[in-house]
mmCIF file of C-alpha atoms and ligand atoms in Angstrom:
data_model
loop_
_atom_site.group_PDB
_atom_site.id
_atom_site.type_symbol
_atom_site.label_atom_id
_atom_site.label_comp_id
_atom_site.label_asym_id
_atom_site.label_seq_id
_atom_site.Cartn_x
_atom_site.Cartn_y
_atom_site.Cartn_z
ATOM 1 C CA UNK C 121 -56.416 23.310 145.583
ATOM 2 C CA UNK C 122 -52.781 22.855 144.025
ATOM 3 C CA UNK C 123 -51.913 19.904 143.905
ATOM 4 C CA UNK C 124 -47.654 18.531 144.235
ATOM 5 C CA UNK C 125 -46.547 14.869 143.359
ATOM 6 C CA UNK C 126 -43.565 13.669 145.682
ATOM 7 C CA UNK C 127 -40.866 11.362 145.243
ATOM 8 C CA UNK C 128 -38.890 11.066 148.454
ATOM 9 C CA UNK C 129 -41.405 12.108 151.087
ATOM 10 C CA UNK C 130 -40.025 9.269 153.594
ATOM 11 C CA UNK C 131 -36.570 10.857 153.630
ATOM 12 C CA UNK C 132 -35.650 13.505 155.810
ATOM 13 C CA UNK C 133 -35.833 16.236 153.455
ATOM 14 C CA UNK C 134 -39.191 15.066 151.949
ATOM 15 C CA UNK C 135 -41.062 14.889 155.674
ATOM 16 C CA UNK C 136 -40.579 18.165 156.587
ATOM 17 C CA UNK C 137 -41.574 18.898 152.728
ATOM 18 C CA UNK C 138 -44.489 17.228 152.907
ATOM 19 C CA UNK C 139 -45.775 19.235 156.280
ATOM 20 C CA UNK C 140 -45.008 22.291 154.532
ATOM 21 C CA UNK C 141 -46.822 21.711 151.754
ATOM 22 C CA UNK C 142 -49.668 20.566 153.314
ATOM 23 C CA UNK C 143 -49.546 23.494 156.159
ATOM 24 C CA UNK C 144 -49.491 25.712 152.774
ATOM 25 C CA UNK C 145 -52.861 24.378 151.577
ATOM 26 C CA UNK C 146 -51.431 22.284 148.808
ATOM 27 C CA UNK C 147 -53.015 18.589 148.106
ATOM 28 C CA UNK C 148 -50.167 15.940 148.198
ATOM 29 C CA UNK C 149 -49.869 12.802 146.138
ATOM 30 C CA UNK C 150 -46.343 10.726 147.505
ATOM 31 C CA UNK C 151 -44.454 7.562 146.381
ATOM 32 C CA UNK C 152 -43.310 5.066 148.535
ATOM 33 C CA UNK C 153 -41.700 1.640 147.915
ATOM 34 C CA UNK C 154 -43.601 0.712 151.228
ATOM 35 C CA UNK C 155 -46.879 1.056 152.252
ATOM 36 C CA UNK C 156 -47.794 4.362 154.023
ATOM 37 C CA UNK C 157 -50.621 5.848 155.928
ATOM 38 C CA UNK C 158 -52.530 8.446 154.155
ATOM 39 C CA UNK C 159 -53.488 11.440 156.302
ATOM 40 C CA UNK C 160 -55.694 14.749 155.722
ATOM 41 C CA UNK C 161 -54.210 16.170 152.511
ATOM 42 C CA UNK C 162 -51.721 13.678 151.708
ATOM 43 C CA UNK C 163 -52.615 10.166 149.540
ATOM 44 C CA UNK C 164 -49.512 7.651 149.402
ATOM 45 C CA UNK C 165 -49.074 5.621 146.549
ATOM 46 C CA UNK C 166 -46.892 2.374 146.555
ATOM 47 C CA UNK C 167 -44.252 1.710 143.841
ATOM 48 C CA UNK C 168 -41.026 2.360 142.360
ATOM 49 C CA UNK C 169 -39.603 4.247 139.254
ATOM 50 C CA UNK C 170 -39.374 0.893 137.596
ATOM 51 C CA UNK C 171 -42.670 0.045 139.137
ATOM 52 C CA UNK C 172 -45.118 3.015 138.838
ATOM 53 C CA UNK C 173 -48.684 2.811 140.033
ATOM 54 C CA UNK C 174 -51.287 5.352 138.105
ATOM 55 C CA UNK C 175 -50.372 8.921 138.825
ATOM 56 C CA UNK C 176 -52.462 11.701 138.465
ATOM 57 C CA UNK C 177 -52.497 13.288 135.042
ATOM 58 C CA UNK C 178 -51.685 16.594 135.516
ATOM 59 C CA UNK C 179 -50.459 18.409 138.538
ATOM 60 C CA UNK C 180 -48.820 22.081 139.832
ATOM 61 C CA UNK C 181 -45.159 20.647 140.731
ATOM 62 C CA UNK C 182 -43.256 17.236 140.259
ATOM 63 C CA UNK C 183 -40.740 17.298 143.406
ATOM 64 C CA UNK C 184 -37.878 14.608 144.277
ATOM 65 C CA UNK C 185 -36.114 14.671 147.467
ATOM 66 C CA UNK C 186 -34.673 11.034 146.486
ATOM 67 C CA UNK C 187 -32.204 9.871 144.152
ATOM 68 C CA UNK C 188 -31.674 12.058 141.197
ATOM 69 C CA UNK C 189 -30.172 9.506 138.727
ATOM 70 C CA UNK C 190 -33.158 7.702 138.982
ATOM 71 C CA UNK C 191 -36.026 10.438 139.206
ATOM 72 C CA UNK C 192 -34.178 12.110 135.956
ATOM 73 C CA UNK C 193 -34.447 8.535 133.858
ATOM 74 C CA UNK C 194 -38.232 8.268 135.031
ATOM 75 C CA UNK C 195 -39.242 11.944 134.255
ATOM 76 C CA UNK C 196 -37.198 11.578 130.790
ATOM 77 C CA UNK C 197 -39.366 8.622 129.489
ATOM 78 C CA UNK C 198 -42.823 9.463 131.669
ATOM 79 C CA UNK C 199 -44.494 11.550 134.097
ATOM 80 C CA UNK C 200 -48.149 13.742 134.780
ATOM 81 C CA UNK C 201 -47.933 17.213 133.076
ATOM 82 C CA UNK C 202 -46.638 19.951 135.383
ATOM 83 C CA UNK C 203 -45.337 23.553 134.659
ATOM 84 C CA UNK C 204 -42.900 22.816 137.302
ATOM 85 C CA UNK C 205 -40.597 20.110 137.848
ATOM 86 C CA UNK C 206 -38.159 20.580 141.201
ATOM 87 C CA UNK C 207 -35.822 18.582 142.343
ATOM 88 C CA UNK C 208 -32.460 17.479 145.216
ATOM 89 C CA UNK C 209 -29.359 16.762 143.510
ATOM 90 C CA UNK C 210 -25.924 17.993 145.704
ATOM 91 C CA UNK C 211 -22.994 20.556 146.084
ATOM 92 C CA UNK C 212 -21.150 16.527 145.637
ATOM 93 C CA UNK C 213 -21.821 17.368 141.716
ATOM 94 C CA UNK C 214 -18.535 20.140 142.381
ATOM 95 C CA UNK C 215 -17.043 18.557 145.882
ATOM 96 C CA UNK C 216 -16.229 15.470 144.166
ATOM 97 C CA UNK C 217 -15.618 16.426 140.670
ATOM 98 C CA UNK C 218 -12.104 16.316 140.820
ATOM 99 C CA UNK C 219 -11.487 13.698 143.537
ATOM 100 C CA UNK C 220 -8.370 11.422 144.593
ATOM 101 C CA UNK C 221 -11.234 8.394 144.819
ATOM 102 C CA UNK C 222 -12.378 7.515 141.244
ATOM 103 C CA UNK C 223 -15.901 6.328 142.684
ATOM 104 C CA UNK C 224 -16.449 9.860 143.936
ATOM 105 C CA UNK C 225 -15.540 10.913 140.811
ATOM 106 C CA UNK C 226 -17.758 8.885 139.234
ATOM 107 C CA UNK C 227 -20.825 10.085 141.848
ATOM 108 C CA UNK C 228 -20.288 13.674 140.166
ATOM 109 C CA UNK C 229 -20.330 12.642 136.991
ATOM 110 C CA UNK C 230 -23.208 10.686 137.450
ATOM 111 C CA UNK C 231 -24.959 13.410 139.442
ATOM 112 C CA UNK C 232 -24.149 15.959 136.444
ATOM 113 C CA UNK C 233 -25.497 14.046 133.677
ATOM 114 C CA UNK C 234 -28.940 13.505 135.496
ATOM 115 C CA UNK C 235 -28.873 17.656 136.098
ATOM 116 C CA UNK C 236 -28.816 17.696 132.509
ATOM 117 C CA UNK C 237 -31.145 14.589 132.029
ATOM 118 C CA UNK C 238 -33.806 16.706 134.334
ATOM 119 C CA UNK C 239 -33.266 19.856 132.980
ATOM 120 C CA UNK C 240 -33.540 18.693 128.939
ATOM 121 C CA UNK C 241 -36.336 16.887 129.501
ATOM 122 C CA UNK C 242 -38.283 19.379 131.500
ATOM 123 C CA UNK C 243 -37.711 22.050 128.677
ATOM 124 C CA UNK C 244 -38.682 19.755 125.801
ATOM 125 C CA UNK C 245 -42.254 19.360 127.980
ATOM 126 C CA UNK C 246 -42.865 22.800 128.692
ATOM 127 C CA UNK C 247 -41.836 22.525 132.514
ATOM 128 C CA UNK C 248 -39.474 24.743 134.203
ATOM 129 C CA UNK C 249 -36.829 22.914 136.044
ATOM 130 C CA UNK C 250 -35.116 23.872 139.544
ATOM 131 C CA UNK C 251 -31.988 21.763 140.651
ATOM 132 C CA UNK C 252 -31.044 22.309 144.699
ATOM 133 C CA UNK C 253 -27.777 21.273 145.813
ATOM 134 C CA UNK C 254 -27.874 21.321 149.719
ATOM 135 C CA UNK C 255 -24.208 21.303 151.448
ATOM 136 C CA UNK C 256 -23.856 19.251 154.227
ATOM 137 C CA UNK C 257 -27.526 18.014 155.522
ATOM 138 C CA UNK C 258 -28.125 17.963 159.272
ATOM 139 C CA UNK C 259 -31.658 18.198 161.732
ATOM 140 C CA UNK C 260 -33.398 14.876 161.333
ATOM 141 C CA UNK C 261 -30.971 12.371 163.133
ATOM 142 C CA UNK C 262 -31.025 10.970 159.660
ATOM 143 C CA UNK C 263 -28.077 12.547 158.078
ATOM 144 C CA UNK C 264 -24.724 10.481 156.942
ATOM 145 C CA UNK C 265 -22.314 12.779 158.492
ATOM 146 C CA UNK C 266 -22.985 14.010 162.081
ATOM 147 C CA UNK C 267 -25.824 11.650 162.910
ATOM 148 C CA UNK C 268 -22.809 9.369 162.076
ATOM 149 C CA UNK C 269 -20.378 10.854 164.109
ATOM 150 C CA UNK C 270 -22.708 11.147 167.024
ATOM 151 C CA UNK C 271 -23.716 7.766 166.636
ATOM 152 C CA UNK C 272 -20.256 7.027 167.268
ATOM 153 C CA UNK C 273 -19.234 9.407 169.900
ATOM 154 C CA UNK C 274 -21.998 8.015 172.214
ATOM 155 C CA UNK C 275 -20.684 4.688 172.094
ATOM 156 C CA UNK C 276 -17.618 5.877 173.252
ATOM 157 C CA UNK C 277 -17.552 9.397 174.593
ATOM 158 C CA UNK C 278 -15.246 11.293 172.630
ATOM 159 C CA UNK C 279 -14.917 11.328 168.835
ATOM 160 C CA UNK C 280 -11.040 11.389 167.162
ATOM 161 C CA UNK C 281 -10.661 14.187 164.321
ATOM 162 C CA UNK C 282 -6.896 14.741 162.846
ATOM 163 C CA UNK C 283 -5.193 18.264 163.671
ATOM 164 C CA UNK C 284 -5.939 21.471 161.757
ATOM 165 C CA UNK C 285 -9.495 20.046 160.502
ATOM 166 C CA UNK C 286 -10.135 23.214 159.567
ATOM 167 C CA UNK C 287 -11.698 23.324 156.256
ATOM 168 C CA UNK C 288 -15.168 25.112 156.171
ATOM 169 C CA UNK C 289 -18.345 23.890 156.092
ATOM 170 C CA UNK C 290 -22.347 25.423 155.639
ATOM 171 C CA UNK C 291 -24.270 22.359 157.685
ATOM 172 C CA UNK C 292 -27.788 22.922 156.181
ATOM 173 C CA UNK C 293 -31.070 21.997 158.184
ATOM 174 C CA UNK C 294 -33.792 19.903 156.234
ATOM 175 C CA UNK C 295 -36.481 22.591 157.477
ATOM 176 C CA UNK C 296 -34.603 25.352 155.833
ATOM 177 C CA UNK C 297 -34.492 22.684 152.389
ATOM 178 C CA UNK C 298 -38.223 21.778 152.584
ATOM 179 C CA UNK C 299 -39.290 25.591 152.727
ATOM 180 C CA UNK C 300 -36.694 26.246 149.934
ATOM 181 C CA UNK C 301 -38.695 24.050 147.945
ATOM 182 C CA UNK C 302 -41.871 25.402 148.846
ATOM 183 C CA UNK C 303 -40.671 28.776 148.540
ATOM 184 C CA UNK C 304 -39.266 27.910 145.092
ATOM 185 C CA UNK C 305 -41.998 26.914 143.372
ATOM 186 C CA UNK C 306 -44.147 29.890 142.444
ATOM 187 C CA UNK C 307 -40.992 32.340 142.147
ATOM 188 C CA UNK C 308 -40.182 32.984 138.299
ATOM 189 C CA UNK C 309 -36.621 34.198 139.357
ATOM 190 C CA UNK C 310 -35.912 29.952 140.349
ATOM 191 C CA UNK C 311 -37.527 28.950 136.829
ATOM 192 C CA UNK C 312 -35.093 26.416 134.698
ATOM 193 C CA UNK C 313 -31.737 27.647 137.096
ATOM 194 C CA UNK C 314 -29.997 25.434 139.859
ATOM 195 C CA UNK C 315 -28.984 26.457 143.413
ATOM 196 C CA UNK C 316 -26.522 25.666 145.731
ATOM 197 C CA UNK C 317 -28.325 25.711 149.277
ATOM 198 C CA UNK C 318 -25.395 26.320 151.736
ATOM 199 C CA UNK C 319 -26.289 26.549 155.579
ATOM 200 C CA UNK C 320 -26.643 30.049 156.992
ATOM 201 C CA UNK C 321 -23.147 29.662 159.254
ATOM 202 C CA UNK C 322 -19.844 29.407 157.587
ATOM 203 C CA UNK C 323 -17.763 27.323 160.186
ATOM 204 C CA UNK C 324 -14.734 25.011 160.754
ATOM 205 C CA UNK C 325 -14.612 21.313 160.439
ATOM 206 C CA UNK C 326 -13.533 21.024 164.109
ATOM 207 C CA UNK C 327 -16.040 23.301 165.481
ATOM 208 C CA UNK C 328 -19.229 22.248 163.156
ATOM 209 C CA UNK C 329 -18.095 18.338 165.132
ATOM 210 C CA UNK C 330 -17.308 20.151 168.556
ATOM 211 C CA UNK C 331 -20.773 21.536 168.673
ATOM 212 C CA UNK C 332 -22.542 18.126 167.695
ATOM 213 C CA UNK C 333 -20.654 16.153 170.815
ATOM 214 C CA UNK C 334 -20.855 19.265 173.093
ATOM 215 C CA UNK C 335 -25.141 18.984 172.811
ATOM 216 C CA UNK C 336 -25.145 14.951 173.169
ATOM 217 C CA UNK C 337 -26.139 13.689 176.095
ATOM 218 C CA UNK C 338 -24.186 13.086 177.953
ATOM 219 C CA UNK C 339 -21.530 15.284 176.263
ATOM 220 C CA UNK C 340 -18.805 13.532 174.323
ATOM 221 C CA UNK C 341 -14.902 15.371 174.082
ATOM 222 C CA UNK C 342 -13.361 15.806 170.930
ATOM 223 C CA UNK C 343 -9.873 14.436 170.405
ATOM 224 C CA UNK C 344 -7.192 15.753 167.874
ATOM 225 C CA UNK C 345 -4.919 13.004 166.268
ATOM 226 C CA UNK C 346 -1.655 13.810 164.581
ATOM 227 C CA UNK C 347 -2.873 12.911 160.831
ATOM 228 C CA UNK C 348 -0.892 9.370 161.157
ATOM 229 C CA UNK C 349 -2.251 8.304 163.920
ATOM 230 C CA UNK C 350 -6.021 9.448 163.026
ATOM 231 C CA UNK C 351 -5.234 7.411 160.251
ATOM 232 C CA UNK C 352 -4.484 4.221 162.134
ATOM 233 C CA UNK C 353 -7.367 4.793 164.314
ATOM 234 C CA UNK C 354 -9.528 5.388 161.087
ATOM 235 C CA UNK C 355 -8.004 1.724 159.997
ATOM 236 C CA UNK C 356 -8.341 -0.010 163.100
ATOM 237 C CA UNK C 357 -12.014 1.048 163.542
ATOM 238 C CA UNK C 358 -12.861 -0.115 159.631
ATOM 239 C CA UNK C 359 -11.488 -3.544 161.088
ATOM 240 C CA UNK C 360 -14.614 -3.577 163.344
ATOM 241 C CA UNK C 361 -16.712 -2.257 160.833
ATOM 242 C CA UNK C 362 -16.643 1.316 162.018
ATOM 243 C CA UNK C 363 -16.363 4.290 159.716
ATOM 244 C CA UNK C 364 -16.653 2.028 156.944
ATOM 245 C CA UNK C 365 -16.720 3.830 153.557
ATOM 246 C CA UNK C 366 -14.677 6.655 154.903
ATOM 247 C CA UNK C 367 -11.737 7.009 152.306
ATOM 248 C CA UNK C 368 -8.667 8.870 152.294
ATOM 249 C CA UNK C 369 -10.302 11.386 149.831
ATOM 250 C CA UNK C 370 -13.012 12.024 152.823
ATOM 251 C CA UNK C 371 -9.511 12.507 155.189
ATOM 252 C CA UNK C 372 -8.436 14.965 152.824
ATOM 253 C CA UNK C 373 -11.567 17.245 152.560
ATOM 254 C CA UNK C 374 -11.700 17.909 156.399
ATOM 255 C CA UNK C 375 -8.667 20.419 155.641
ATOM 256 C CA UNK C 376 -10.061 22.078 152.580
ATOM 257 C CA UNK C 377 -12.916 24.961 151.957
ATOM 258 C CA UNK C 378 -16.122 23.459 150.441
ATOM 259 C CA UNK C 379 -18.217 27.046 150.422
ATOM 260 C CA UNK C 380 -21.462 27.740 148.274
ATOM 261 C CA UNK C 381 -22.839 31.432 147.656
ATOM 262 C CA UNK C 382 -26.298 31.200 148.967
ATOM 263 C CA UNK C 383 -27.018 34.922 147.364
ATOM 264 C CA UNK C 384 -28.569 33.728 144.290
ATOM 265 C CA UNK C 385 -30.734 31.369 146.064
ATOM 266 C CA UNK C 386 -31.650 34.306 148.453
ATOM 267 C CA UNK C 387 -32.247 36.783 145.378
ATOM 268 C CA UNK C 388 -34.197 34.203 143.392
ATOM 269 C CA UNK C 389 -36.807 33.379 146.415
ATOM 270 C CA UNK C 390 -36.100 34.491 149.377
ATOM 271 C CA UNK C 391 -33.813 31.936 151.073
ATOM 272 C CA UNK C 392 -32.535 32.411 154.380
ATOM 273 C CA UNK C 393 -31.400 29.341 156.257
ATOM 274 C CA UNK C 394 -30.569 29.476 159.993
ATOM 275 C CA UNK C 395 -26.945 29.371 161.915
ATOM 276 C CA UNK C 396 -25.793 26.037 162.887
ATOM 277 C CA UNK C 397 -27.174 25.892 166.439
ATOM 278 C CA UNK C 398 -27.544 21.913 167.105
ATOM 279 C CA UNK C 399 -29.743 20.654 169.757
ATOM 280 C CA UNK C 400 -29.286 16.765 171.215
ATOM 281 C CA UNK C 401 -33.217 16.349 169.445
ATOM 282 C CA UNK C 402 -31.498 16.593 165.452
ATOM 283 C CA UNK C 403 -29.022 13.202 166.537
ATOM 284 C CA UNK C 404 -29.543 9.486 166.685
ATOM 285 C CA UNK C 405 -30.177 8.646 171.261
ATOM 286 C CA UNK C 406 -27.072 6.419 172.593
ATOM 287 C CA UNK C 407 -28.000 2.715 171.963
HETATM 288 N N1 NAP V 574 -28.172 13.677 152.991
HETATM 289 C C1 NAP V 574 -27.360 14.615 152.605
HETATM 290 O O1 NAP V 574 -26.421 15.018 153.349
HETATM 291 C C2 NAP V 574 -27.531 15.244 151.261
HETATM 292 C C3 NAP V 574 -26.634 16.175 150.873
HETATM 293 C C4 NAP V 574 -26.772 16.727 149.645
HETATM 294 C C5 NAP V 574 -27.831 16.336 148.830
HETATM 295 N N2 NAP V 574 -28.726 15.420 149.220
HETATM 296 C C6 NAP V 574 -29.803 15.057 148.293
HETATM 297 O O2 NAP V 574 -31.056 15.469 148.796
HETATM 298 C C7 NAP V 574 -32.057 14.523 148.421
HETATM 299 C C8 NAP V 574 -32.782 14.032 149.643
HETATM 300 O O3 NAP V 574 -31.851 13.532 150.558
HETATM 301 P P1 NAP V 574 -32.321 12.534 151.696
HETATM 302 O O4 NAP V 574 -31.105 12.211 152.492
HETATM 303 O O5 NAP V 574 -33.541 13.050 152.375
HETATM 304 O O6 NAP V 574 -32.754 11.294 150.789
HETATM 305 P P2 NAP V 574 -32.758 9.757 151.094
HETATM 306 O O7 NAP V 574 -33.044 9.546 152.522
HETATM 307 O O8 NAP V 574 -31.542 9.137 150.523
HETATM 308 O O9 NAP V 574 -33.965 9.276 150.217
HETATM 309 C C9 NAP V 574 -35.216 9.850 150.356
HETATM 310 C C10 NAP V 574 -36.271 8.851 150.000
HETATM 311 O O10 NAP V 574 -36.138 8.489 148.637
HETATM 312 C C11 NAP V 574 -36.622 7.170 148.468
HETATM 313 N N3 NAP V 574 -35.606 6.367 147.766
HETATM 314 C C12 NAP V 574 -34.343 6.124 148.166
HETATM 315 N N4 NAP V 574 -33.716 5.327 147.279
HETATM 316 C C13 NAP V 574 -34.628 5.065 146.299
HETATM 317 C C14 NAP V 574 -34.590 4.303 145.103
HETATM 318 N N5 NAP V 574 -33.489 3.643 144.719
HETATM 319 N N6 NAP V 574 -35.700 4.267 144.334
HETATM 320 C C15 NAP V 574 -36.810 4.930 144.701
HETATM 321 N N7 NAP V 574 -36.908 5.663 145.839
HETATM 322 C C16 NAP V 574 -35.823 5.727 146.611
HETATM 323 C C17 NAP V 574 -36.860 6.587 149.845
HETATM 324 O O11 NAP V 574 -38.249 6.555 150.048
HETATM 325 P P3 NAP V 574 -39.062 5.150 150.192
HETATM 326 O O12 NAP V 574 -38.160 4.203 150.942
HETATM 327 O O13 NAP V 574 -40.273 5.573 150.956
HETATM 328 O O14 NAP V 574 -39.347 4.685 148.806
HETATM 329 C C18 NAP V 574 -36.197 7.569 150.777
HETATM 330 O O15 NAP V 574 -36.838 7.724 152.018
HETATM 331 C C19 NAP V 574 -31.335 13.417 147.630
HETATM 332 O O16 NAP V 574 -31.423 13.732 146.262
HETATM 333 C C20 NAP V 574 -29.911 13.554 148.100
HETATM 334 O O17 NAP V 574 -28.992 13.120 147.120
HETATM 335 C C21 NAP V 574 -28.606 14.867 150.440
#
């Protein structure tokens, strides 16, 4: 039976990973920094990169669907033998290259350097690296953008957005990420090559958000602030600690393009992620 090693498989990416993996016949050994329940094909191991329990010594595929900067330093120093080594970084590595807000500069930065950490490491053992760089993550209720908006717009009803947020987005679901991986692993075309993993609908800012409150229950309205006065309201609701963390570089991007070519990804192994069709089910319930 192959046999995967998974960093991550509490997140929302890793779940769904972790079903498909085992639905494909593979044997699963996860980390955890808590204590999880083992089930029929799946063993959990407690511990941390800093903290590692003993791992098996050799397995099929090394996968992280957690932090990258920390996989990358662990899989540079350590690790089981595996011809494969596959792993989540983000499109954030381009997005926020080039940034107003020198933390999200430094996120890219620090996001590039453990693509190359990974990808160095992985060729000096023999393993061939795959980097995926998911857009915008949605489907789990876990996400930090629309589960956060809806979060919001059930508390109070509507959700503010400032005119002509029209800059595209791909929203990706975390099924169509967990059967990238999967699909991924055995195709030679993916071997030592990174992929940006857009969504498979290319849509406005304003109508990716208008979907998400039209399919809460009940439905929430959408309001459109002159930039100014978004602004203010952005303010005002950081002074309740609302929309905390959400900078004027994050303002800025709701008017601009952020588009990824999912062809290589398609050519390489076969992905083909759905439209951006929400359901109430993929958002955090009112209270
Ligand atoms: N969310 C997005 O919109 C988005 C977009 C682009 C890329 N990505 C990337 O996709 C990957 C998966 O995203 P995700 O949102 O599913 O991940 P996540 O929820 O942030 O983390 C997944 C799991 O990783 C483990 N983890 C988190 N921090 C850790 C730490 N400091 N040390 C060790 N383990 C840690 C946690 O498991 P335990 O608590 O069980 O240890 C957690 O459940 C990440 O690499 C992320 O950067 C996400």
């Amino acid at each position: 039976m192959r046999h995967a090693l998974v960093f991550g498989g509490t997140g929302q990416i890793g779940e769904p990973l972790i079903d498909r993996l085992r639905n494909g016949g593979w044997r699963v050994t996860a980390l955890s920094r808590n204590p999880q329940r083992d089930e029929p094909g799946v063993t959990w191991l407690q511990g941390a990169f800093d903290a590692m329990p003993v791992l098996p010594a050799q397995v099929e595929a090394i996968i992280s669907c957690g932090p990258l900067d920390a996989f990358s330093h662990w899989y540079a120093r350590s690790g089981p033998g595996a011809p494969r080594v596959i792993a989540f970084g983000s499109t954030s590595v381009m997005v926020k290259q080039h940034s107003v807000d020198p933390e999200e500069r430094d996120v890219a930065q620090r996001l590039q350097l453990a693509e190359d950490r990974l990808t160095t490491a992985a060729r000096e053992r023999g393993a061939s690296p795959t980097i995926l760089r998911p857009t915008l993550v949605y489907g789990a209720a876990r996400d930090a953008t629309l589960s956060r908006i809806a979060r919001i717009a059930h508390r109070v009803r509507w959700f503010p957005l400032p005119r002509r947020a029209n800059g595209l987005r791909q929203p990706v679901h975390v099924g169509d990420l967990a059967a990238a991986v999967v699909d991924c692993i055995g195709a030679t075309g993916a071997f030592d090559q990174a992929f940006d993993l857009p969504g498979g609908e290319t849509l406005q800012y304003r109508e990716m958000v208008r979907r998400v409150l039209r399919v809460l229950e009940p439905p929430a309205h959408l309001l459109e602030l002159p930039l100014p006065v978004f602004e203010m309201a952005v303010r005002i609701a950081q002074s309740r600690g609302i929309a905390t963390g959400f900078g004027d570089a994050a303002i800025e991007r709701m008017r601009r393009d952020l588009v990824f070519d999912a062809t290589p990804a398609r050519d390489a192994f076969g992905y083909a992620p759905r439209a951006f069709a929400p359901k109430a089910s993929m958002f955090p319930r009112a209270g």
